[in-house]
Amino acid sequence: MSVDVSGVDRETLVRPIQTFSKRYLAALAVGLGLIGVWLAFYLQQLQHGLIVTNLSDWGSGGGVPWGLYIGAFIWWVGIAHGGIILSAAVRLLGMDTYQPVARLAELLTIAALTCAGLFILIHVGRPDRLVTSVVPAWPTRVQWSPLMWDVTVITAYFVLTATYLALTIRYDIHRLRDRLPNLLDPLYDVLMIGYSEKEDEVVERMVWWIAFAIIIMAPLLLHGGVIPWLFALLPSMAGWAGGVQGPSFLSIALTSAVSGIIIVAAAFRTAYGWEELIPDAVFRGLSQWLGFFSLIFLWLQLQQVITGIFAAPTTLQHATEVKIATPLYWVAIGLVALAMLYAFAASLRPELFSIRTMVALSVGVLAGTLAEKVLFVVEGLQHAHFALYDGVPGAYVPSPTELSALLGTIGIVVLFFLVVSKVIPVVELHAIEDDHEEVSP
Amino acid sequence: MSTDESPPPGDDEERYRRLLDETEHDTELGLEMGRDAQRVSAGELSELEFYRRYHDRIVEEFDIDDREIDLPDPDEAEPDDVGFLDRIGSALEGIDPDGEESRRSVMKKGAAAAGAMAVGTWGSAQTAAGQDDGHGGGAGADEGDGTRWGMTINLNNCDGCLACMVACNQEHNLSRGANWMYVFAFEDEGQGDETNFLPRTCQHCTDSPCTKVCPVGARHTRSEDGLVLTDYDICIGCRYCEVSCPYGVNYFQWGEPDVPESEVDDAHQIDDRGRWVGSRPPEGVMGKCTFCVDRQDGQMGEEKIGTTACEEACAMDAIHFGDLNDSESPPNQHLREYREGQENDLSEFPNRKAHTASTFKLMEERGTEPNVRFVGNEPSPHAEQVEGPVAYEDMGLTDDRKEVLDEGASATQGGESA
């Protein structure tokens, strides 16, 4: 299934840069408002310490030391996967259908990784030491601490994605410069340092290799690797150990990522009348991918539940029984299952498909994956192998401070897209102009 | 694996030269001191001579010379020595006595100096005969190199009086609910209404998950004696150690500590390497049982070395602390005597084990190699915590720390602490 959007003109492409609407201002206000709410709460945390959260010590302390902050960290890293994997797939596997949303997806990666990093910052007790303690320790700790593996892989992933983006936008900026705002000339000058049309061919090869690196690294090392290994390698918690966590985390990442792209793409399509630029076929394709990834997600959940309740070791059995007795877990599963069923139904009966419904279901999937990951962290900590502590069962409900951080990061993503879409074209020029222009002599 | 900073002593001078070159300090000084330190441990050079020989250059290099040495009585010392003491005095005067941080940083500098003197540092010269390999010695063996602090806790003697918890909380200035020592009362399957007790400290594991996962090396094993400690100056408060520990012994400092910094003496906080590892942690940093590191370093007097606050408070003779590598230490001695008191009948079945005493290490199957051994019955997976004969509240203790933290969480303005 390929889509031809090559008839769309350059004016349409730069529409977000050249227009300014009340709706834009309203979205800006919402984004800034969310960030403001979070900052107000976060100042309290800086002032009083992590005591303003509802976190506590596990063990005799009757609580959980990791909660929403870590759950949301995992969630954002998961969302970040989609972007660049999708973009890399376009480049490496020739899935041109998705070219119109490739850059939106890359931008989502950058924004989501930023939010993930922010959650680490606000999760730790001494954020002021993140540089002074982590950097000197890196050479001796990286071969030991899974948390250090995490920091390393995420940083590498961020650098690769940013490089990929920086290299590919030069082509577009060069050709669209006359339609870009003069006010930002200094910025474009920086972005275009040393540019000549001769580089296009070289850059094309470079980004192919970067895409190749990313598509190997993201699934195998990030959500299929270092993020699940944060938990799966520990001797302490019954619900965490085991090789299934890698595939399971990856399935959550991919479902979240595709949902994120669907939402962002639909928002731009609606806001800028981009029905031609991002046609229905893109969303139909994405929804099929979402259906497929959701199926994998549900299948891996089934694996865990069955192995946890049939004739499992005592502590694992207990942890699994608690998990399946938690209503929120079934809400999460239900939300993902609903999206899967709709996606498959719309594949069989195309007239059932509507972008609006798909967006709503994508929001549901994101809520579901967030809930599942927070439950995984929290319930894991509540049911340790050391079962004597069950005498002080921990209850955990995120505090307003913690919830505000979730809103704040969503606000950051909104703000990011609003600002970036005013500066660079968020759809690649390649999407509307089939091949590279002949390099002029 | 250990994360301690000093490489083991050896004779590969080139390797040490490279190590020393990487530091900002004087390579030649380090190498010379290393050679002489080995002479000290071999008895070819006196400690005093060693001190004299390098004092001026150390002060020049590091501003301070805090090598530990039993200096001769000033009255008996030669005039030269008095000069030494005076110079040390004036060096110390340069430090603001009220500035805790500055004192700490100077002590850390001293530790950096020790690190720079990688070749057989002064410290290892003093203990060269039995330097631990940083792994706390062989886990299974009771005999090994160096010191390996550990405990034998006899559950049959424990009556659940909670005196150990109180003593620990007081000595380490812990915030409410941060029970570095925690005593479980529990009932188990097949034991009717009988209440058992399990005092739980940090197990100071030889293969500790918490030191492995720490991203910054704040949680580390002290190579000289196997203590698992947290460097409060480095810890970023990610709580990964707490999450990885199978025993739930970590207590994070979520808010302001109940006992302010001004009321805690440096002697209890800074260990013999100059690292801030003792007493309660500051806000935003992880804490747990230290096996009373200040006592082991002699900060509370020679007579307290080899003791802990909980052991001292235990009137039931349940807790026995000491060097597990020393067969005559209290934990080994107690275990031996206990076993000897329960000899097995080998007359018909010579292959039986020699005694019938039940001993265990907590969740040994997790592969952590704990350095706390228990005499008595291990709680089964079906054991349940019950109220003991003495309530935590009656002893002024807080059981469920979350209650305290929730108060703090709901307070919008300062003043709340936990």
PDB file of N, CA and C in Angstrom, chain A residues 223-277:
ATOM      1  N   HIS A 223      14.090  -0.656  24.883  1.00  0.00           N
ATOM      2  CA  HIS A 223      12.957  -1.245  25.597  1.00  0.00           C
ATOM      3  C   HIS A 223      12.973  -2.760  25.574  1.00  0.00           C
ATOM      4  N   GLY A 224      13.803  -3.338  24.702  1.00  0.00           N
ATOM      5  CA  GLY A 224      13.959  -4.791  24.748  1.00  0.00           C
ATOM      6  C   GLY A 224      15.186  -5.162  25.562  1.00  0.00           C
ATOM      7  N   GLY A 225      15.861  -4.172  26.131  1.00  0.00           N
ATOM      8  CA  GLY A 225      17.121  -4.427  26.829  1.00  0.00           C
ATOM      9  C   GLY A 225      17.228  -3.704  28.141  1.00  0.00           C
ATOM     10  N   VAL A 226      17.879  -2.561  28.108  1.00  0.00           N
ATOM     11  CA  VAL A 226      18.263  -1.947  29.382  1.00  0.00           C
ATOM     12  C   VAL A 226      17.079  -1.546  30.262  1.00  0.00           C
ATOM     13  N   ILE A 227      15.957  -1.162  29.665  1.00  0.00           N
ATOM     14  CA  ILE A 227      14.830  -0.750  30.517  1.00  0.00           C
ATOM     15  C   ILE A 227      14.236  -1.952  31.263  1.00  0.00           C
ATOM     16  N   PRO A 228      13.891  -3.052  30.572  1.00  0.00           N
ATOM     17  CA  PRO A 228      13.425  -4.204  31.353  1.00  0.00           C
ATOM     18  C   PRO A 228      14.494  -4.773  32.271  1.00  0.00           C
ATOM     19  N   TRP A 229      15.758  -4.689  31.880  1.00  0.00           N
ATOM     20  CA  TRP A 229      16.820  -5.241  32.729  1.00  0.00           C
ATOM     21  C   TRP A 229      16.932  -4.495  34.055  1.00  0.00           C
ATOM     22  N   LEU A 230      16.467  -3.267  34.108  1.00  0.00           N
ATOM     23  CA  LEU A 230      16.446  -2.547  35.386  1.00  0.00           C
ATOM     24  C   LEU A 230      15.734  -3.386  36.441  1.00  0.00           C
ATOM     25  N   PHE A 231      14.786  -4.193  35.992  1.00  0.00           N
ATOM     26  CA  PHE A 231      13.947  -4.965  36.914  1.00  0.00           C
ATOM     27  C   PHE A 231      14.242  -6.451  36.834  1.00  0.00           C
ATOM     28  N   ALA A 232      14.339  -6.950  35.599  1.00  0.00           N
ATOM     29  CA  ALA A 232      14.383  -8.401  35.386  1.00  0.00           C
ATOM     30  C   ALA A 232      15.607  -9.051  35.998  1.00  0.00           C
ATOM     31  N   LEU A 233      16.664  -8.269  36.267  1.00  0.00           N
ATOM     32  CA  LEU A 233      17.910  -8.862  36.747  1.00  0.00           C
ATOM     33  C   LEU A 233      18.010  -8.911  38.265  1.00  0.00           C
ATOM     34  N   LEU A 234      17.030  -8.366  38.960  1.00  0.00           N
ATOM     35  CA  LEU A 234      17.164  -8.220  40.411  1.00  0.00           C
ATOM     36  C   LEU A 234      16.736  -9.485  41.157  1.00  0.00           C
ATOM     37  N   PRO A 235      17.390  -9.753  42.292  1.00  0.00           N
ATOM     38  CA  PRO A 235      17.032 -10.937  43.064  1.00  0.00           C
ATOM     39  C   PRO A 235      15.884 -10.690  44.046  1.00  0.00           C
ATOM     40  N   SER A 236      15.362  -9.463  44.070  1.00  0.00           N
ATOM     41  CA  SER A 236      14.523  -9.059  45.193  1.00  0.00           C
ATOM     42  C   SER A 236      13.019  -9.266  45.002  1.00  0.00           C
ATOM     43  N   MET A 237      12.498  -8.996  43.814  1.00  0.00           N
ATOM     44  CA  MET A 237      11.048  -8.929  43.649  1.00  0.00           C
ATOM     45  C   MET A 237      10.531 -10.050  42.740  1.00  0.00           C
ATOM     46  N   ALA A 238       9.522 -10.757  43.231  1.00  0.00           N
ATOM     47  CA  ALA A 238       9.030 -11.934  42.515  1.00  0.00           C
ATOM     48  C   ALA A 238       8.425 -11.596  41.165  1.00  0.00           C
ATOM     49  N   GLY A 239       7.733 -10.469  41.085  1.00  0.00           N
ATOM     50  CA  GLY A 239       7.009 -10.144  39.859  1.00  0.00           C
ATOM     51  C   GLY A 239       7.900  -9.601  38.741  1.00  0.00           C
ATOM     52  N   TRP A 240       9.162  -9.387  39.028  1.00  0.00           N
ATOM     53  CA  TRP A 240      10.036  -8.711  38.062  1.00  0.00           C
ATOM     54  C   TRP A 240      10.954  -9.622  37.274  1.00  0.00           C
ATOM     55  N   ALA A 241      11.442 -10.671  37.938  1.00  0.00           N
ATOM     56  CA  ALA A 241      12.505 -11.467  37.324  1.00  0.00           C
ATOM     57  C   ALA A 241      11.995 -12.196  36.085  1.00  0.00           C
ATOM     58  N   GLY A 242      12.900 -12.528  35.210  1.00  0.00           N
ATOM     59  CA  GLY A 242      12.527 -13.391  34.103  1.00  0.00           C
ATOM     60  C   GLY A 242      12.740 -12.785  32.734  1.00  0.00           C
ATOM     61  N   GLY A 243      12.990 -13.669  31.781  1.00  0.00           N
ATOM     62  CA  GLY A 243      13.318 -13.243  30.424  1.00  0.00           C
ATOM     63  C   GLY A 243      12.158 -12.669  29.647  1.00  0.00           C
ATOM     64  N   VAL A 244      10.928 -12.857  30.140  1.00  0.00           N
ATOM     65  CA  VAL A 244       9.777 -12.363  29.381  1.00  0.00           C
ATOM     66  C   VAL A 244       9.695 -10.827  29.415  1.00  0.00           C
ATOM     67  N   GLN A 245      10.385 -10.232  30.398  1.00  0.00           N
ATOM     68  CA  GLN A 245      10.251  -8.776  30.533  1.00  0.00           C
ATOM     69  C   GLN A 245      10.747  -8.028  29.295  1.00  0.00           C
ATOM     70  N   GLY A 246      11.808  -8.510  28.680  1.00  0.00           N
ATOM     71  CA  GLY A 246      12.336  -7.834  27.487  1.00  0.00           C
ATOM     72  C   GLY A 246      11.291  -7.718  26.391  1.00  0.00           C
ATOM     73  N   PRO A 247      10.793  -8.862  25.884  1.00  0.00           N
ATOM     74  CA  PRO A 247       9.743  -8.793  24.858  1.00  0.00           C
ATOM     75  C   PRO A 247       8.512  -8.028  25.335  1.00  0.00           C
ATOM     76  N   SER A 248       8.144  -8.220  26.595  1.00  0.00           N
ATOM     77  CA  SER A 248       6.941  -7.571  27.109  1.00  0.00           C
ATOM     78  C   SER A 248       7.088  -6.053  27.102  1.00  0.00           C
ATOM     79  N   PHE A 249       8.234  -5.575  27.576  1.00  0.00           N
ATOM     80  CA  PHE A 249       8.475  -4.127  27.567  1.00  0.00           C
ATOM     81  C   PHE A 249       8.484  -3.602  26.131  1.00  0.00           C
ATOM     82  N   LEU A 250       9.084  -4.363  25.241  1.00  0.00           N
ATOM     83  CA  LEU A 250       9.166  -3.888  23.851  1.00  0.00           C
ATOM     84  C   LEU A 250       7.771  -3.768  23.246  1.00  0.00           C
ATOM     85  N   SER A 251       6.889  -4.732  23.560  1.00  0.00           N
ATOM     86  CA  SER A 251       5.535  -4.666  23.002  1.00  0.00           C
ATOM     87  C   SER A 251       4.802  -3.438  23.532  1.00  0.00           C
ATOM     88  N   ILE A 252       5.073  -3.095  24.780  1.00  0.00           N
ATOM     89  CA  ILE A 252       4.440  -1.906  25.351  1.00  0.00           C
ATOM     90  C   ILE A 252       4.984  -0.647  24.688  1.00  0.00           C
ATOM     91  N   ALA A 253       6.291  -0.654  24.432  1.00  0.00           N
ATOM     92  CA  ALA A 253       6.901   0.497  23.778  1.00  0.00           C
ATOM     93  C   ALA A 253       6.303   0.713  22.392  1.00  0.00           C
ATOM     94  N   LEU A 254       6.173  -0.358  21.633  1.00  0.00           N
ATOM     95  CA  LEU A 254       5.712  -0.207  20.252  1.00  0.00           C
ATOM     96  C   LEU A 254       4.237   0.207  20.197  1.00  0.00           C
ATOM     97  N   THR A 255       3.402  -0.352  21.069  1.00  0.00           N
ATOM     98  CA  THR A 255       1.997   0.072  21.077  1.00  0.00           C
ATOM     99  C   THR A 255       1.901   1.552  21.470  1.00  0.00           C
ATOM    100  N   SER A 256       2.673   1.941  22.496  1.00  0.00           N
ATOM    101  CA  SER A 256       2.626   3.343  22.931  1.00  0.00           C
ATOM    102  C   SER A 256       3.123   4.264  21.824  1.00  0.00           C
ATOM    103  N   ALA A 257       4.186   3.832  21.167  1.00  0.00           N
ATOM    104  CA  ALA A 257       4.800   4.681  20.156  1.00  0.00           C
ATOM    105  C   ALA A 257       3.857   4.928  18.986  1.00  0.00           C
ATOM    106  N   VAL A 258       3.249   3.868  18.479  1.00  0.00           N
ATOM    107  CA  VAL A 258       2.342   4.033  17.335  1.00  0.00           C
ATOM    108  C   VAL A 258       1.145   4.894  17.760  1.00  0.00           C
ATOM    109  N   SER A 259       0.649   4.685  18.967  1.00  0.00           N
ATOM    110  CA  SER A 259      -0.467   5.515  19.453  1.00  0.00           C
ATOM    111  C   SER A 259      -0.063   6.981  19.473  1.00  0.00           C
ATOM    112  N   GLY A 260       1.137   7.240  19.965  1.00  0.00           N
ATOM    113  CA  GLY A 260       1.620   8.620  20.027  1.00  0.00           C
ATOM    114  C   GLY A 260       1.676   9.258  18.643  1.00  0.00           C
ATOM    115  N   ILE A 261       2.192   8.509  17.690  1.00  0.00           N
ATOM    116  CA  ILE A 261       2.307   9.061  16.330  1.00  0.00           C
ATOM    117  C   ILE A 261       0.919   9.333  15.752  1.00  0.00           C
ATOM    118  N   ILE A 262      -0.015   8.427  15.982  1.00  0.00           N
ATOM    119  CA  ILE A 262      -1.377   8.622  15.469  1.00  0.00           C
ATOM    120  C   ILE A 262      -1.956   9.929  16.022  1.00  0.00           C
ATOM    121  N   ILE A 263      -1.761  10.158  17.312  1.00  0.00           N
ATOM    122  CA  ILE A 263      -2.332  11.360  17.936  1.00  0.00           C
ATOM    123  C   ILE A 263      -1.682  12.625  17.376  1.00  0.00           C
ATOM    124  N   VAL A 264      -0.361  12.643  17.322  1.00  0.00           N
ATOM    125  CA  VAL A 264       0.334  13.841  16.836  1.00  0.00           C
ATOM    126  C   VAL A 264      -0.014  14.104  15.368  1.00  0.00           C
ATOM    127  N   ALA A 265      -0.002  13.058  14.555  1.00  0.00           N
ATOM    128  CA  ALA A 265      -0.284  13.226  13.127  1.00  0.00           C
ATOM    129  C   ALA A 265      -1.713  13.731  12.916  1.00  0.00           C
ATOM    130  N   ALA A 266      -2.645  13.187  13.686  1.00  0.00           N
ATOM    131  CA  ALA A 266      -4.039  13.616  13.544  1.00  0.00           C
ATOM    132  C   ALA A 266      -4.199  15.068  13.979  1.00  0.00           C
ATOM    133  N   ALA A 267      -3.469  15.466  15.006  1.00  0.00           N
ATOM    134  CA  ALA A 267      -3.562  16.850  15.478  1.00  0.00           C
ATOM    135  C   ALA A 267      -3.088  17.808  14.391  1.00  0.00           C
ATOM    136  N   PHE A 268      -1.979  17.520  13.747  1.00  0.00           N
ATOM    137  CA  PHE A 268      -1.480  18.399  12.684  1.00  0.00           C
ATOM    138  C   PHE A 268      -2.397  18.390  11.469  1.00  0.00           C
ATOM    139  N   ARG A 269      -2.895  17.217  11.155  1.00  0.00           N
ATOM    140  CA  ARG A 269      -3.792  17.124   9.996  1.00  0.00           C
ATOM    141  C   ARG A 269      -5.032  17.986  10.214  1.00  0.00           C
ATOM    142  N   THR A 270      -5.594  17.924  11.403  1.00  0.00           N
ATOM    143  CA  THR A 270      -6.788  18.713  11.698  1.00  0.00           C
ATOM    144  C   THR A 270      -6.456  20.200  11.764  1.00  0.00           C
ATOM    145  N   ALA A 271      -5.365  20.528  12.439  1.00  0.00           N
ATOM    146  CA  ALA A 271      -5.050  21.940  12.655  1.00  0.00           C
ATOM    147  C   ALA A 271      -4.723  22.658  11.354  1.00  0.00           C
ATOM    148  N   TYR A 272      -4.059  21.988  10.422  1.00  0.00           N
ATOM    149  CA  TYR A 272      -3.596  22.673   9.215  1.00  0.00           C
ATOM    150  C   TYR A 272      -4.258  22.183   7.938  1.00  0.00           C
ATOM    151  N   GLY A 273      -5.395  21.482   8.078  1.00  0.00           N
ATOM    152  CA  GLY A 273      -6.114  21.024   6.897  1.00  0.00           C
ATOM    153  C   GLY A 273      -5.239  20.182   5.987  1.00  0.00           C
ATOM    154  N   TRP A 274      -4.509  19.272   6.580  1.00  0.00           N
ATOM    155  CA  TRP A 274      -3.532  18.488   5.818  1.00  0.00           C
ATOM    156  C   TRP A 274      -4.109  17.142   5.330  1.00  0.00           C
ATOM    157  N   GLU A 275      -5.380  17.152   4.948  1.00  0.00           N
ATOM    158  CA  GLU A 275      -5.980  15.885   4.495  1.00  0.00           C
ATOM    159  C   GLU A 275      -5.225  15.296   3.316  1.00  0.00           C
ATOM    160  N   GLU A 276      -4.711  16.175   2.444  1.00  0.00           N
ATOM    161  CA  GLU A 276      -3.967  15.669   1.285  1.00  0.00           C
ATOM    162  C   GLU A 276      -2.562  15.226   1.664  1.00  0.00           C
ATOM    163  N   LEU A 277      -1.960  16.006   2.552  1.00  0.00           N
ATOM    164  CA  LEU A 277      -0.564  15.738   2.908  1.00  0.00           C
ATOM    165  C   LEU A 277      -0.428  14.467   3.755  1.00  0.00           C
TER     166      LEU A 277
END
